[in-house]
Amino acid sequence: MNSVRHNQPVVVLAFALGLLFVSSASLTTSIAAGTRAPNVLIILGDDISANSIGCYGSKNPHTTPNIDKLASEGIRFTNMFVSEAICAPTRAELYTGLTPYRNGVTVNHGATKKGTLSMVQHLGQLGYRVGLSGKTHIKPASVYPFEKVAGFPKNCNQSEPDPESWDGVEEFMTRDSEQPFCLVLASIHAHSPWDAGDSSHWKLGELKLPASLADTEETRNYYREHLGEVRLFDEQVGTARSLLERHGLDENTILIVLDENGAGMPGGKWTTYDWGVRSACVMKWPAAYQANFVTPAIAQYCDILPTLIEAAGGEVPAGMDGKSLMPVVSGTQKRHRDAAYFVYNSGPEGLEFSSRAITDGRFKLIWTLTPRQPYAVRTINGFDYGYVDKMSDRHVRKMYQSWLKTAETDEFAQRLIQRFRHRPEFQLFDLDTDPDEMVNLAIQPEFGPKVKQLQTSIVRWMEQQGDPGHERRAKKKQR
């Protein structure tokens, strides 16, 4: 196995966005002076909401000691978002730098438009070899010709999966010290079923549940097991760092850790609520560019690829939706975007249902384009419309069924089921005072102008994106 030179920078894109702690000018200068382009290591979680992570305010201890340590040494983004909180759209956005209607993946299991360039081509043109180990959930292969790296499990739906192997990862990272690499470690944790981790760190009676979950015995059991898998993902981050240290790469390594979209539970994944679209993003760069700060700059997953292109000394294509985060990471500017925008389309996941949303950092508007249509996700409450699940023991469905039973005598559980099944046309939340999005301000007349302002911004964004959702809705109203 080839050894890696100690002066070779390495970028680790892990659970968050471990971006560059060096200004664009100084990085360009160093490349021009002959320094090799940085390597990239991306560690990506699966269905983990940011507030399950310690440094993002987890109410339960012991979830992520390795990620918390990384955050204490690097940059933590508090307003990083995915555009659509579903696995396939999230990954397509990350790998292409394009938002859902621009890359073509607007529903789960969708395919990216043929001819689209991904991370593989963009970094390949800059001399990188680009690999992926673990979960894919992307297509077609012509857009995503990653080198397949053995080691990480691929099937996120597998019960009690085998642990990952690091041999293939180590071989890929150390194969050729003369050529920079980009490697994605795509974990299957903490995707359901939740049965792979060690949940002994938390006692059921002491567990703190997210506000959007009904407090039932089943909910507590499954949420504790979910945290066990969050802990497994955190251990993968720790092992990756140890591997870099073993080969003398840690001092010249950029780490990026991302948690993908929110937890696969009611109110998280498959929604435009914050518990689904808000992502953890932690970054760390080489010691020479050490930085340790928290930034509230609004950013989205499409911003990651252009950042890497700039880090590698390339020119960011004009047609990308993403914008390089280098000015934020280098400390030359504090703002990045004025707002983040969100999409949800049910596709094969349930009854026809669509919503769009926006946040300006404080206020969040969710605009349901199908307000008369009940909301359903086949894996959670598909039985509401006659769907027969091929998996009879699906954990999240059992959790939701326990809510239905509790709601017979519990008013709060009734409210949560109503919140899940039926969405009003407009929901406005003040995230400063109501981060759990439980109080809809849109029904209060004094917030009418704010609703109109944010709705207008959504319409303009949809037009710019080529999103026909508002046009379909307008045509239906005219009938």
Coordinates of C-alpha atoms in Angstrom, one line a residue:
M1 CA 0.0 0.0 0.0
N2 CA 1.4 3.4 -1.0
S3 CA 2.2 5.9 1.7
V4 CA 0.7 9.4 1.5
R5 CA 3.0 12.4 1.7
H6 CA 2.5 14.5 4.8
N7 CA 2.3 17.7 2.9
Q8 CA -0.7 16.6 0.8
P9 CA -3.9 18.5 1.9
V10 CA -7.0 16.3 2.3
V11 CA -10.6 17.5 2.4
V12 CA -13.0 15.4 4.4
L13 CA -16.6 16.0 3.6
A14 CA -18.2 14.2 6.5
F15 CA -21.5 14.9 8.3
A16 CA -21.3 18.5 7.8
L17 CA -19.7 20.9 5.4
G18 CA -16.0 20.8 6.4
L19 CA -15.0 23.6 4.1
L20 CA -11.9 25.6 3.6
F21 CA -10.4 27.6 6.4
V22 CA -8.4 29.6 4.0
S23 CA -9.3 32.5 1.8
S24 CA -9.8 32.1 -2.0
A25 CA -6.8 34.3 -2.7
S26 CA -4.4 32.5 -0.4
L27 CA -5.5 29.1 -1.7
T28 CA -5.1 30.2 -5.3
T29 CA -1.7 31.5 -4.4
S30 CA -0.7 28.2 -2.8
I31 CA -1.8 26.1 -5.7
A32 CA 0.0 28.4 -8.1
A33 CA 3.1 27.9 -6.0
G34 CA 3.0 24.2 -6.7
T35 CA 1.0 22.8 -3.7
R36 CA -1.1 19.9 -4.6
A37 CA -4.9 20.4 -4.7
P38 CA -6.6 19.2 -1.5
N39 CA -8.1 15.8 -1.2
V40 CA -11.7 15.5 -0.2
L41 CA -13.3 13.1 2.2
I42 CA -17.1 13.5 2.6
I43 CA -18.8 11.6 5.4
L44 CA -22.6 11.6 4.9
G45 CA -25.2 10.4 7.3
D46 CA -28.6 9.0 6.5
D47 CA -31.9 10.3 8.0
I48 CA -30.3 12.2 10.9
S49 CA -31.9 15.4 12.2
A50 CA -29.4 18.0 13.2
N51 CA -30.9 18.3 16.7
S52 CA -29.9 14.7 17.5
I53 CA -26.2 15.9 17.4
G54 CA -24.6 17.2 20.6
C55 CA -23.1 20.4 19.2
Y56 CA -26.5 21.2 17.5
G57 CA -28.3 21.2 20.8
S58 CA -29.2 17.5 21.4
K59 CA -31.3 17.3 24.5
N60 CA -30.0 13.8 25.0
P61 CA -26.3 13.3 26.0
H62 CA -23.7 11.0 24.5
T63 CA -24.9 11.0 20.9
T64 CA -22.0 12.4 19.0
P65 CA -18.7 12.9 20.9
N66 CA -16.5 12.7 17.7
I67 CA -18.6 15.2 15.7
D68 CA -18.7 17.5 18.7
K69 CA -14.9 17.4 19.0
L70 CA -14.6 18.1 15.3
A71 CA -17.0 21.1 15.6
S72 CA -14.9 22.5 18.5
E73 CA -11.9 22.6 16.1
G74 CA -13.6 23.7 13.0
I75 CA -16.6 25.6 11.5
R76 CA -20.2 24.8 12.4
F77 CA -23.0 26.0 10.2
T78 CA -26.3 26.6 12.0
N79 CA -28.3 27.4 8.9
M80 CA -27.4 24.7 6.4
F81 CA -30.4 23.2 4.6
V82 CA -31.3 20.6 2.0
S83 CA -33.7 21.7 -0.7
E84 CA -35.9 18.5 -0.5
A85 CA -35.8 16.3 2.6
I86 CA -35.8 13.0 0.9
C87 CA -32.8 10.7 0.2
A88 CA -32.5 10.8 -3.6
P89 CA -33.2 14.6 -4.0
T90 CA -30.7 15.4 -1.2
R91 CA -27.9 13.4 -2.8
A92 CA -28.6 14.7 -6.3
E93 CA -28.3 18.2 -5.0
L94 CA -25.1 17.5 -3.1
Y95 CA -23.4 15.8 -6.0
T96 CA -24.5 18.2 -8.8
G97 CA -24.6 21.6 -7.2
L98 CA -28.2 21.9 -8.7
T99 CA -31.5 22.1 -6.9
P100 CA -34.3 19.6 -7.5
Y101 CA -36.0 21.1 -10.5
R102 CA -32.7 21.9 -12.1
N103 CA -31.2 18.5 -11.7
G104 CA -34.4 16.6 -12.3
V105 CA -34.8 14.7 -9.1
T106 CA -38.0 16.1 -7.6
V107 CA -39.3 12.9 -6.0
N108 CA -37.7 10.0 -4.2
H109 CA -36.1 7.4 -6.5
G110 CA -36.1 9.9 -9.3
A111 CA -33.4 10.1 -12.0
T112 CA -31.1 13.0 -12.6
K113 CA -31.3 14.5 -16.1
K114 CA -29.0 12.8 -18.6
G115 CA -26.1 14.9 -19.5
T116 CA -25.9 16.6 -16.1
L117 CA -22.4 16.9 -14.7
S118 CA -21.8 15.7 -11.1
M119 CA -19.0 15.9 -8.6
V120 CA -17.3 13.0 -10.5
Q121 CA -16.9 15.0 -13.8
H122 CA -16.3 18.4 -12.2
L123 CA -13.5 17.2 -10.0
G124 CA -12.3 14.6 -12.5
Q125 CA -11.6 17.4 -14.9
L126 CA -9.4 18.9 -12.3
G127 CA -7.3 15.8 -12.0
Y128 CA -9.2 14.0 -9.2
R129 CA -10.1 10.4 -8.8
V130 CA -13.6 10.3 -7.3
G131 CA -14.9 7.4 -5.3
L132 CA -17.9 6.4 -3.2
S133 CA -18.4 3.7 -0.5
G134 CA -21.8 2.8 0.9
K135 CA -25.3 4.0 0.0
T136 CA -25.9 5.4 -3.5
H137 CA -29.6 6.1 -4.2
I138 CA -28.6 8.1 -7.3
K139 CA -29.1 7.4 -11.0
P140 CA -28.2 7.2 -13.9
A141 CA -24.7 5.8 -13.8
S142 CA -23.7 8.1 -16.7
V143 CA -24.2 11.1 -14.4
Y144 CA -22.6 9.5 -11.3
P145 CA -19.7 7.3 -12.5
F146 CA -18.1 7.1 -9.0
E147 CA -15.4 4.5 -8.5
K148 CA -17.1 2.0 -6.3
V149 CA -15.1 1.6 -3.1
A150 CA -15.7 -1.5 -1.0
G151 CA -16.4 -1.3 2.7
F152 CA -19.5 0.5 3.7
P153 CA -22.9 -1.3 3.6
K154 CA -25.2 -0.2 0.8
N155 CA -28.7 -1.4 1.8
C156 CA -30.2 1.2 4.1
N157 CA -33.3 -1.0 4.7
Q158 CA -31.4 -4.0 5.9
S159 CA -32.0 -5.2 9.5
E160 CA -29.0 -5.5 11.7
P161 CA -26.5 -4.8 8.9
D162 CA -22.9 -5.9 9.0
P163 CA -20.4 -3.3 10.3
E164 CA -18.4 -1.4 7.7
S165 CA -14.9 -2.5 6.6
W166 CA -12.1 0.1 6.3
D167 CA -9.7 -1.8 4.0
G168 CA -11.1 -0.5 0.7
V169 CA -11.3 3.0 2.1
E170 CA -7.7 3.0 3.3
E171 CA -6.5 1.6 -0.1
F172 CA -8.4 4.3 -2.0
M173 CA -7.0 7.1 0.2
T174 CA -3.4 5.9 0.1
R175 CA -3.3 4.5 -3.5
D176 CA -1.5 7.4 -5.2
S177 CA 0.1 10.3 -3.3
E178 CA 0.6 12.1 -6.6
Q179 CA -3.1 12.4 -7.5
P180 CA -5.7 14.1 -5.3
F181 CA -8.9 12.2 -4.5
C182 CA -12.4 12.9 -3.5
L183 CA -14.1 10.1 -1.5
V184 CA -17.7 10.0 -0.2
L185 CA -18.4 7.7 2.8
A186 CA -22.2 7.3 2.5
S187 CA -23.3 5.7 5.8
I188 CA -26.7 4.0 6.2
H189 CA -27.0 5.2 9.8
A190 CA -29.5 6.3 11.1
H191 CA -32.0 5.0 8.4
S192 CA -34.7 2.7 9.7
P193 CA -35.0 -0.1 10.8
W194 CA -33.3 1.1 14.0
D195 CA -31.7 -2.0 15.3
A196 CA -28.0 -1.7 14.7
G197 CA -26.7 0.6 17.5
D198 CA -26.0 0.5 21.2
S199 CA -28.9 2.3 23.0
S200 CA -27.6 1.6 26.5
H201 CA -26.4 5.2 26.8
W202 CA -30.0 6.4 27.4
K203 CA -32.7 5.4 29.9
L204 CA -36.2 5.3 28.4
G205 CA -37.7 7.4 31.2
E206 CA -35.1 10.1 31.0
L207 CA -35.2 10.4 27.2
K208 CA -36.1 13.8 25.8
L209 CA -38.2 13.5 22.7
P210 CA -38.5 16.1 19.9
A211 CA -41.6 18.3 20.3
S212 CA -43.2 16.9 17.1
L213 CA -43.3 13.3 18.4
A214 CA -46.1 11.9 20.6
D215 CA -44.9 10.5 23.8
T216 CA -45.7 6.8 23.7
E217 CA -43.8 3.7 24.8
E218 CA -43.2 2.7 21.1
T219 CA -42.0 6.2 20.3
R220 CA -39.5 6.2 23.2
N221 CA -38.2 2.7 22.2
Y222 CA -37.7 3.5 18.6
Y223 CA -36.3 7.0 19.2
R224 CA -33.7 5.5 21.6
E225 CA -32.7 2.9 19.0
H226 CA -32.5 5.8 16.4
L227 CA -30.0 7.6 18.7
G228 CA -28.0 4.4 18.9
E229 CA -27.6 4.6 15.2
V230 CA -26.7 8.3 15.3
R231 CA -23.9 7.2 17.7
L232 CA -22.8 4.5 15.2
F233 CA -22.5 7.3 12.5
D234 CA -20.5 9.4 15.0
E235 CA -18.1 6.4 15.5
Q236 CA -17.6 6.2 11.7
V237 CA -16.6 9.9 11.8
G238 CA -14.1 9.1 14.6
T239 CA -12.6 6.1 12.8
A240 CA -12.2 8.2 9.6
R241 CA -10.2 10.8 11.6
S242 CA -8.1 8.1 13.1
L243 CA -7.3 6.7 9.7
L244 CA -6.1 10.0 8.5
E245 CA -3.9 10.4 11.6
R246 CA -2.4 6.9 11.1
H247 CA -1.2 8.0 7.6
G248 CA 0.0 11.4 8.7
L249 CA -2.8 13.2 6.8
D250 CA -4.7 14.9 9.6
E251 CA -2.6 18.1 9.7
N252 CA -3.4 18.7 6.0
T253 CA -7.0 17.4 5.9
I254 CA -10.3 19.2 5.4
L255 CA -13.2 17.4 7.1
I256 CA -16.8 17.9 6.1
V257 CA -19.6 16.1 8.0
L258 CA -23.2 16.1 6.8
D259 CA -26.3 14.4 8.2
E260 CA -28.3 14.3 5.0
N261 CA -32.1 15.0 5.6
G262 CA -34.1 14.7 8.8
A263 CA -35.1 11.7 10.8
G264 CA -37.4 9.3 9.0
M265 CA -40.2 9.9 11.5
P266 CA -43.5 11.9 11.3
G267 CA -42.6 15.6 10.9
G268 CA -39.0 15.1 9.7
K269 CA -38.1 13.5 6.4
W270 CA -40.7 13.9 3.6
T271 CA -41.7 17.4 4.8
T272 CA -40.6 21.0 4.6
Y273 CA -40.6 21.3 8.3
D274 CA -37.2 22.3 9.9
W275 CA -36.8 18.9 11.5
G276 CA -36.6 17.6 7.9
V277 CA -34.7 20.2 5.9
R278 CA -32.3 21.7 8.5
S279 CA -28.9 19.9 8.3
A280 CA -25.9 19.6 10.5
C281 CA -22.7 20.8 8.7
V282 CA -19.3 20.8 10.4
M283 CA -16.0 21.6 8.6
K284 CA -12.3 21.5 9.4
W285 CA -9.3 22.5 7.4
P286 CA -5.5 21.9 7.9
A287 CA -3.9 23.3 11.0
A288 CA -2.2 26.1 9.0
Y289 CA -5.7 27.5 8.4
Q290 CA -7.1 26.7 11.7
A291 CA -10.5 28.2 12.5
N292 CA -13.0 27.7 15.2
F293 CA -16.3 29.5 14.9
V294 CA -20.0 29.2 14.4
T295 CA -21.7 30.8 11.5
P296 CA -25.4 31.6 11.0
A297 CA -24.9 32.1 7.2
I298 CA -27.8 30.6 5.3
A299 CA -26.5 27.9 3.0
Q300 CA -27.8 24.9 1.1
Y301 CA -26.3 21.5 -0.1
C302 CA -25.9 22.8 -3.6
D303 CA -23.2 25.2 -2.3
I304 CA -20.9 22.3 -1.4
L305 CA -19.7 21.2 -4.8
P306 CA -18.9 24.8 -6.0
T307 CA -16.9 25.2 -2.8
L308 CA -14.9 22.1 -3.6
I309 CA -14.3 23.2 -7.2
E310 CA -12.9 26.5 -6.0
A311 CA -10.8 24.7 -3.4
A312 CA -9.3 22.5 -6.1
G313 CA -8.3 25.6 -8.1
G314 CA -11.1 25.3 -10.7
E315 CA -13.7 27.8 -11.9
V316 CA -17.3 27.4 -10.7
P317 CA -19.6 27.0 -13.7
A318 CA -22.0 29.9 -14.2
G319 CA -25.1 27.6 -14.4
M320 CA -24.8 26.1 -10.9
D321 CA -27.5 26.9 -8.3
G322 CA -24.9 26.6 -5.6
K323 CA -22.5 29.3 -4.7
S324 CA -19.0 28.8 -3.2
L325 CA -18.9 29.1 0.6
M326 CA -15.2 30.1 0.5
P327 CA -15.9 33.7 1.5
V328 CA -17.8 32.6 4.6
V329 CA -15.2 29.9 5.5
S330 CA -12.3 32.3 5.0
G331 CA -14.0 34.9 7.2
T332 CA -14.2 37.6 4.5
Q333 CA -18.0 37.7 4.6
K334 CA -20.6 36.7 7.1
R335 CA -23.7 36.4 4.9
H336 CA -24.1 33.9 2.0
R337 CA -27.8 33.7 1.0
D338 CA -30.8 35.9 1.8
A339 CA -33.1 32.9 2.0
A340 CA -33.2 29.1 1.6
Y341 CA -36.0 27.5 -0.4
F342 CA -37.6 24.1 -0.1
V343 CA -39.6 21.6 -2.1
Y344 CA -41.7 18.6 -1.2
N345 CA -43.4 16.3 -3.8
S346 CA -44.9 13.0 -2.6
G347 CA -44.2 11.0 -5.8
P348 CA -44.3 7.3 -5.1
E349 CA -44.2 7.9 -1.3
G350 CA -47.9 8.6 -0.9
L351 CA -51.0 10.5 -2.1
E352 CA -50.4 13.4 -4.4
F353 CA -49.1 16.2 -2.1
S354 CA -46.9 19.2 -2.8
S355 CA -45.5 22.0 -0.7
R356 CA -43.0 24.8 -1.1
A357 CA -41.3 26.8 1.6
I358 CA -38.8 29.5 2.4
T359 CA -36.9 30.8 5.4
D360 CA -35.1 34.1 5.7
G361 CA -33.3 32.8 8.8
R362 CA -36.0 33.9 11.3
F363 CA -39.4 33.4 9.6
K364 CA -40.4 30.3 7.8
L365 CA -43.3 30.1 5.4
I366 CA -44.7 26.7 4.2
W367 CA -47.1 27.0 1.3
T368 CA -49.1 23.8 0.7
L369 CA -50.0 23.6 -3.0
T370 CA -52.5 20.8 -2.4
P371 CA -54.3 22.0 0.8
R372 CA -57.5 19.9 0.2
Q373 CA -55.4 16.8 -0.2
P374 CA -54.6 14.7 3.0
Y375 CA -50.9 14.2 3.6
A376 CA -49.7 10.6 3.7
V377 CA -46.4 8.7 3.5
R378 CA -46.9 5.1 2.5
T379 CA -44.3 3.8 5.0
I380 CA -45.9 5.7 7.9
N381 CA -49.7 5.9 7.3
G382 CA -50.2 4.3 3.9
F383 CA -53.0 2.3 5.5
D384 CA -55.0 5.5 5.6
Y385 CA -55.5 5.1 1.8
G386 CA -55.4 1.4 1.4
Y387 CA -51.7 0.8 0.9
V388 CA -50.5 -2.6 2.0
D389 CA -46.9 -2.4 3.1
K390 CA -44.6 -5.2 2.0
M391 CA -42.8 -4.8 5.3
S392 CA -45.3 -5.8 8.0
D393 CA -43.1 -4.8 10.9
R394 CA -41.9 -1.4 9.8
H395 CA -40.7 0.6 12.9
V396 CA -42.0 4.0 11.9
R397 CA -45.4 2.7 11.1
K398 CA -45.6 1.0 14.5
M399 CA -44.6 4.3 16.1
Y400 CA -47.4 6.1 14.3
Q401 CA -50.0 3.4 15.1
S402 CA -49.1 3.9 18.8
W403 CA -50.0 7.6 18.4
L404 CA -53.4 6.7 17.0
K405 CA -54.1 4.6 20.1
T406 CA -52.9 7.2 22.5
A407 CA -54.9 9.9 20.7
E408 CA -58.1 8.2 21.8
T409 CA -57.5 9.8 25.3
D410 CA -54.7 12.3 24.8
E411 CA -55.4 15.7 23.3
F412 CA -51.7 16.5 22.4
A413 CA -51.4 13.2 20.4
Q414 CA -54.6 14.2 18.6
R415 CA -53.1 17.6 17.7
L416 CA -49.9 15.9 16.4
I417 CA -51.9 13.5 14.2
Q418 CA -53.9 16.5 12.9
R419 CA -50.6 18.3 12.2
F420 CA -49.4 15.3 10.3
R421 CA -52.4 14.4 8.2
H422 CA -53.8 17.8 7.3
R423 CA -51.8 20.8 6.3
P424 CA -53.3 24.3 5.9
E425 CA -52.5 26.3 2.8
F426 CA -50.1 28.6 4.7
Q427 CA -48.0 28.0 7.8
L428 CA -45.8 30.8 9.1
F429 CA -43.4 30.2 12.0
D430 CA -41.0 32.5 14.0
L431 CA -38.0 30.2 14.3
D432 CA -36.4 32.4 17.0
T433 CA -39.3 31.8 19.4
D434 CA -40.8 28.6 18.0
P435 CA -38.0 26.4 16.6
D436 CA -40.2 23.3 16.7
E437 CA -42.8 25.1 14.4
M438 CA -45.8 24.4 16.6
V439 CA -47.5 27.8 16.5
N440 CA -48.9 28.8 13.0
L441 CA -48.7 32.6 12.8
A442 CA -50.3 32.7 9.4
I443 CA -53.8 32.7 10.9
Q444 CA -53.1 35.9 12.7
P445 CA -54.0 39.0 10.6
E446 CA -51.0 41.1 11.6
F447 CA -48.7 38.6 9.9
G448 CA -50.6 38.8 6.6
P449 CA -48.0 41.1 5.0
K450 CA -45.2 38.7 6.0
V451 CA -47.0 35.8 4.5
K452 CA -47.5 37.7 1.2
Q453 CA -43.9 38.8 1.1
L454 CA -42.5 35.3 1.5
Q455 CA -45.1 33.8 -0.8
T456 CA -44.1 36.2 -3.5
S457 CA -40.4 35.2 -3.0
I458 CA -41.4 31.5 -3.4
V459 CA -43.3 32.2 -6.6
R460 CA -40.3 34.0 -8.1
W461 CA -38.0 31.2 -7.1
M462 CA -40.3 28.6 -8.6
E463 CA -40.3 30.6 -11.9
Q464 CA -36.6 30.8 -11.9
Q465 CA -36.3 27.1 -11.2
G466 CA -38.8 26.0 -13.8
D467 CA -41.0 24.5 -11.1
P468 CA -44.5 24.3 -12.5
G469 CA -46.2 23.7 -9.2
H470 CA -47.7 27.1 -8.9
E471 CA -48.9 27.0 -12.5
R472 CA -50.8 23.7 -11.9
R473 CA -52.3 25.2 -8.8
A474 CA -53.4 28.4 -10.6
K475 CA -55.0 26.4 -13.4
K476 CA -57.0 24.3 -11.0
K477 CA -58.3 27.5 -9.3
Q478 CA -59.4 28.9 -12.7
R479 CA -61.6 25.8 -13.4

